[in-house]
Amino acid sequence: MTTVPNHNLSDELLMGYAAGALPQAFDLVVASHVSLSPDSRARLDGLEALGGVLLTQSKGAELADGSFEQVMARINGASPEETEWTAPEADPVLPAPLRDAIGGGLGSVNWRPVGMGVKQAIVHDDENGTARLLSIPAGGEMPKHSHRGLELTLVLKGAFRDEDGRFARGDIEEAGEETHHTPIAEADEDCICLIATDARLKFDGLMARIAQPFIGI
Ligand code: ZN
C-alpha cells in the first residue's frame, strides 16, 4: 500500500476562512479541519501573522504579479513546530467547533436514516449552504455523483476512498463541478464525515435521483 499525503485545504479556502468570508456551513467545516490538522493550523497562523495586509489589498485592487505566490510560499513554509498547538480534545470524534454547533458530543447528534445504512444529521442550513454529518457503514458506497457547486468533506472517523485517493480523520476533500466521484467507506469501520455543500449534487443513478428529494442532499 502506498502512503498518500494528507489532504489539506486549498490556499483559497484558507484565506477565505481567515478573512471571515466563507458561508457559515463552510466556515464550520474549515474550523473543524483546522482544529484537527497541525499543518493547516500553521498555515492559518501564517496568514493571520501577516496582519491582513494581503486581505485588505485584495478587496480593492489586483495584487502585483507574483506577490500572491510569494506570500503563500511563506505561509506554506511555516512548520507545525512553530505553532501553538492545543492538546487533542476529550471527544474522540467531534472537534470543538462542531461540538459548539451541535451543543454536545457525538451522543447529542440527531441522526436520521437515509437508506442503505447511511445516516445524516443537518448541522447548519441557510441559503448559502448546508453542513451535515454523514455516517456511512463500513464498506458502504455513496452513489456516484458530480456537483453543481462546491462540496467540502472532512473525515471525522474511519476513512473513505474515491477517485482522488484515501481520506482519513482530519483529511479534507474539495470537490467542485469538475469532480465526478464515488466515495466508498473502508471495510473495517463506519465512516463519519462533516460535509458542506452550496448546491444540490448531481447523481448518476436513477435510484439515487429518486431518493434525493427525501434526503435533501
Ligand atoms: Zn461529492
Coordinates of C-alpha atoms and ligand atoms in Angstrom, one line a residue:
M1 CA 0.0 0.0 0.0
T2 CA 1.4 3.4 -0.9
T3 CA 1.5 6.3 1.5
V4 CA -0.8 9.1 0.5
P5 CA 0.0 12.6 1.6
N6 CA -2.5 14.3 3.9
H7 CA -5.3 16.1 2.1
N8 CA -5.3 19.6 3.3
L9 CA -7.2 22.7 2.5
S10 CA -6.5 24.9 -0.6
D11 CA -5.0 28.4 0.0
E12 CA -8.1 30.0 -1.5
L13 CA -10.4 28.4 1.1
L14 CA -8.0 29.0 4.0
M15 CA -7.7 32.7 3.0
G16 CA -11.5 32.9 2.8
Y17 CA -11.7 31.5 6.3
A18 CA -9.1 33.8 7.7
A19 CA -11.0 36.8 6.2
G20 CA -14.3 35.5 7.7
A21 CA -15.7 35.4 4.2
L22 CA -16.9 31.9 4.0
P23 CA -20.6 30.9 4.2
Q24 CA -21.3 29.5 7.7
A25 CA -21.6 25.9 6.6
F26 CA -18.2 26.0 5.0
D27 CA -16.8 28.1 7.9
L28 CA -17.8 25.2 10.2
V29 CA -16.0 22.6 8.1
V30 CA -12.8 24.6 7.8
A31 CA -12.8 25.5 11.6
S32 CA -13.2 21.8 12.3
H33 CA -10.5 20.8 9.9
V34 CA -8.0 23.4 11.2
S35 CA -8.6 22.1 14.7
L36 CA -7.5 18.6 13.5
S37 CA -4.7 19.5 11.2
P38 CA -1.4 20.9 12.6
D39 CA -0.4 21.7 9.0
S40 CA -3.5 23.8 8.2
R41 CA -3.3 25.4 11.6
A42 CA 0.3 26.5 10.9
R43 CA -0.7 27.9 7.5
L44 CA -3.6 29.8 9.1
D45 CA -1.4 31.2 11.8
G46 CA 1.0 32.3 9.0
L47 CA -1.9 34.1 7.3
E48 CA -3.0 35.8 10.5
A49 CA 0.6 36.8 11.3
L50 CA 0.8 38.7 8.0
G51 CA -1.7 41.1 9.6
G52 CA -4.4 41.1 6.9
V53 CA -2.3 43.3 4.6
L54 CA -2.9 40.9 1.7
L55 CA -6.6 40.6 2.5
T56 CA -7.2 44.4 2.5
Q57 CA -5.3 44.8 -0.7
S58 CA -7.2 42.0 -2.4
K59 CA -10.5 43.6 -1.7
G60 CA -10.0 46.7 -3.9
A61 CA -7.1 46.1 -6.3
E62 CA -5.3 43.4 -8.2
L63 CA -2.2 42.2 -6.4
A64 CA 1.2 42.8 -8.1
D65 CA 2.3 40.0 -10.2
G66 CA 3.8 37.2 -8.1
S67 CA 3.1 38.7 -4.7
F68 CA 0.3 36.2 -4.0
E69 CA 2.7 33.4 -4.7
Q70 CA 5.4 34.9 -2.5
V71 CA 3.0 35.3 0.4
M72 CA 1.7 31.8 0.0
A73 CA 5.2 30.3 -0.2
R74 CA 6.0 31.9 3.1
I75 CA 2.8 30.6 4.6
N76 CA 3.3 27.1 3.3
G77 CA 6.8 27.2 4.7
A78 CA 5.5 27.6 8.2
S79 CA 6.0 24.4 10.2
P80 CA 3.7 22.9 12.8
E81 CA 6.5 23.0 15.4
E82 CA 6.5 26.8 15.3
T83 CA 2.8 26.9 16.0
E84 CA 0.9 26.8 19.3
W85 CA -0.9 23.6 19.2
T86 CA -3.6 22.6 21.7
A87 CA -4.0 19.1 23.0
P88 CA -6.5 16.7 21.4
E89 CA -10.0 17.1 22.8
A90 CA -11.9 14.7 25.0
D91 CA -14.5 13.8 22.4
P92 CA -12.7 11.3 20.1
V93 CA -14.9 12.2 17.1
L94 CA -16.3 15.7 17.1
P95 CA -13.9 18.6 17.2
A96 CA -14.7 21.6 19.4
P97 CA -16.2 23.9 16.7
L98 CA -18.6 21.1 15.7
R99 CA -19.5 20.3 19.3
D100 CA -20.3 24.0 19.8
A101 CA -22.5 24.0 16.7
I102 CA -24.3 20.8 17.9
G103 CA -24.4 21.7 21.5
G104 CA -22.8 18.5 22.6
G105 CA -20.7 15.4 21.6
L106 CA -21.5 12.5 19.3
G107 CA -24.3 11.4 21.7
S108 CA -26.2 14.6 21.0
V109 CA -26.3 14.1 17.2
N110 CA -29.8 13.8 15.9
W111 CA -29.2 11.1 13.3
R112 CA -31.8 10.2 10.7
P113 CA -31.6 7.2 8.5
V114 CA -31.5 7.9 4.7
G115 CA -31.3 4.3 3.4
M116 CA -28.6 1.6 2.8
G117 CA -27.5 2.1 6.4
V118 CA -26.4 5.7 5.8
K119 CA -27.4 8.2 8.5
Q120 CA -27.3 12.0 8.3
A121 CA -27.8 14.9 10.6
I122 CA -28.1 18.5 9.4
V123 CA -25.9 20.7 11.5
H124 CA -26.4 24.0 9.7
D125 CA -28.7 25.1 6.8
D126 CA -29.2 28.5 5.3
E127 CA -29.5 30.0 1.8
N128 CA -25.7 30.0 1.3
G129 CA -25.0 26.4 2.2
T130 CA -25.8 23.3 4.3
A131 CA -23.5 21.4 6.7
R132 CA -24.4 17.9 7.5
L133 CA -22.9 14.9 9.3
L134 CA -23.0 11.7 7.3
S135 CA -22.3 8.3 8.7
I136 CA -21.6 5.6 6.1
P137 CA -21.5 2.0 7.2
A138 CA -18.2 0.1 6.9
G139 CA -17.7 -0.8 3.2
G140 CA -20.7 1.3 2.2
E141 CA -20.7 3.2 -1.0
M142 CA -22.1 6.7 -1.8
P143 CA -23.9 6.8 -5.2
K144 CA -21.7 8.1 -8.0
H145 CA -22.2 11.9 -8.4
S146 CA -20.9 15.2 -9.6
H147 CA -21.5 18.7 -8.2
R148 CA -23.3 21.9 -9.1
G149 CA -21.2 23.9 -6.7
L150 CA -18.6 23.2 -4.0
E151 CA -18.6 20.2 -1.8
L152 CA -16.2 20.2 1.2
T153 CA -15.9 16.9 3.1
L154 CA -14.0 16.5 6.3
V155 CA -13.4 13.0 7.7
L156 CA -14.0 12.7 11.4
K157 CA -14.0 8.9 11.9
G158 CA -12.9 6.0 9.8
A159 CA -11.8 6.6 6.2
F160 CA -13.1 6.6 2.7
R161 CA -11.6 6.2 -0.8
D162 CA -12.6 7.7 -4.1
E163 CA -11.1 8.6 -7.4
D164 CA -8.9 11.2 -5.7
G165 CA -7.3 8.8 -3.1
R166 CA -7.8 7.9 0.6
F167 CA -9.2 10.3 3.1
A168 CA -8.9 9.6 6.9
R169 CA -9.6 11.6 10.0
G170 CA -8.6 15.3 9.6
D171 CA -8.3 15.0 5.8
I172 CA -10.5 17.3 3.7
E173 CA -11.7 16.9 0.1
E174 CA -12.7 19.8 -2.0
A175 CA -14.9 18.7 -4.8
G176 CA -16.1 21.1 -7.5
E177 CA -18.1 20.9 -10.7
E178 CA -15.2 19.1 -12.4
T179 CA -15.2 16.3 -9.7
H180 CA -17.1 13.1 -10.5
H181 CA -16.7 10.5 -7.7
T182 CA -17.9 7.5 -5.8
P183 CA -16.8 7.7 -2.1
I184 CA -16.6 4.3 -0.5
A185 CA -16.1 3.8 3.2
E186 CA -13.2 1.4 4.2
A187 CA -14.3 -2.1 5.2
D188 CA -13.2 -2.1 8.8
E189 CA -15.0 0.9 10.3
D190 CA -18.0 3.1 9.8
C191 CA -17.0 6.5 8.3
I192 CA -18.3 9.7 9.7
C193 CA -17.8 12.9 7.7
L194 CA -18.8 16.6 8.0
I195 CA -19.9 17.8 4.6
A196 CA -20.7 21.4 3.4
T197 CA -22.4 22.0 0.1
D198 CA -23.8 25.1 -1.6
A199 CA -25.8 23.3 -4.3
R200 CA -27.6 20.0 -5.0
L201 CA -25.4 17.1 -6.1
K202 CA -25.9 15.5 -9.5
F203 CA -26.4 11.8 -9.1
D204 CA -25.7 9.4 -12.0
G205 CA -28.1 6.6 -10.9
L206 CA -31.9 6.7 -11.2
M207 CA -32.5 5.3 -7.7
A208 CA -30.3 7.9 -6.1
R209 CA -32.1 10.7 -8.1
I210 CA -35.5 9.3 -6.9
A211 CA -34.3 9.3 -3.3
Q212 CA -32.6 12.7 -3.5
P213 CA -35.6 14.9 -2.6
F214 CA -36.2 12.9 0.6
I215 CA -32.6 13.1 1.6
G216 CA -32.2 16.7 0.7
I217 CA -28.6 16.4 -0.5
Ligands
ZN1 ZN -19.2 14.6 -3.9

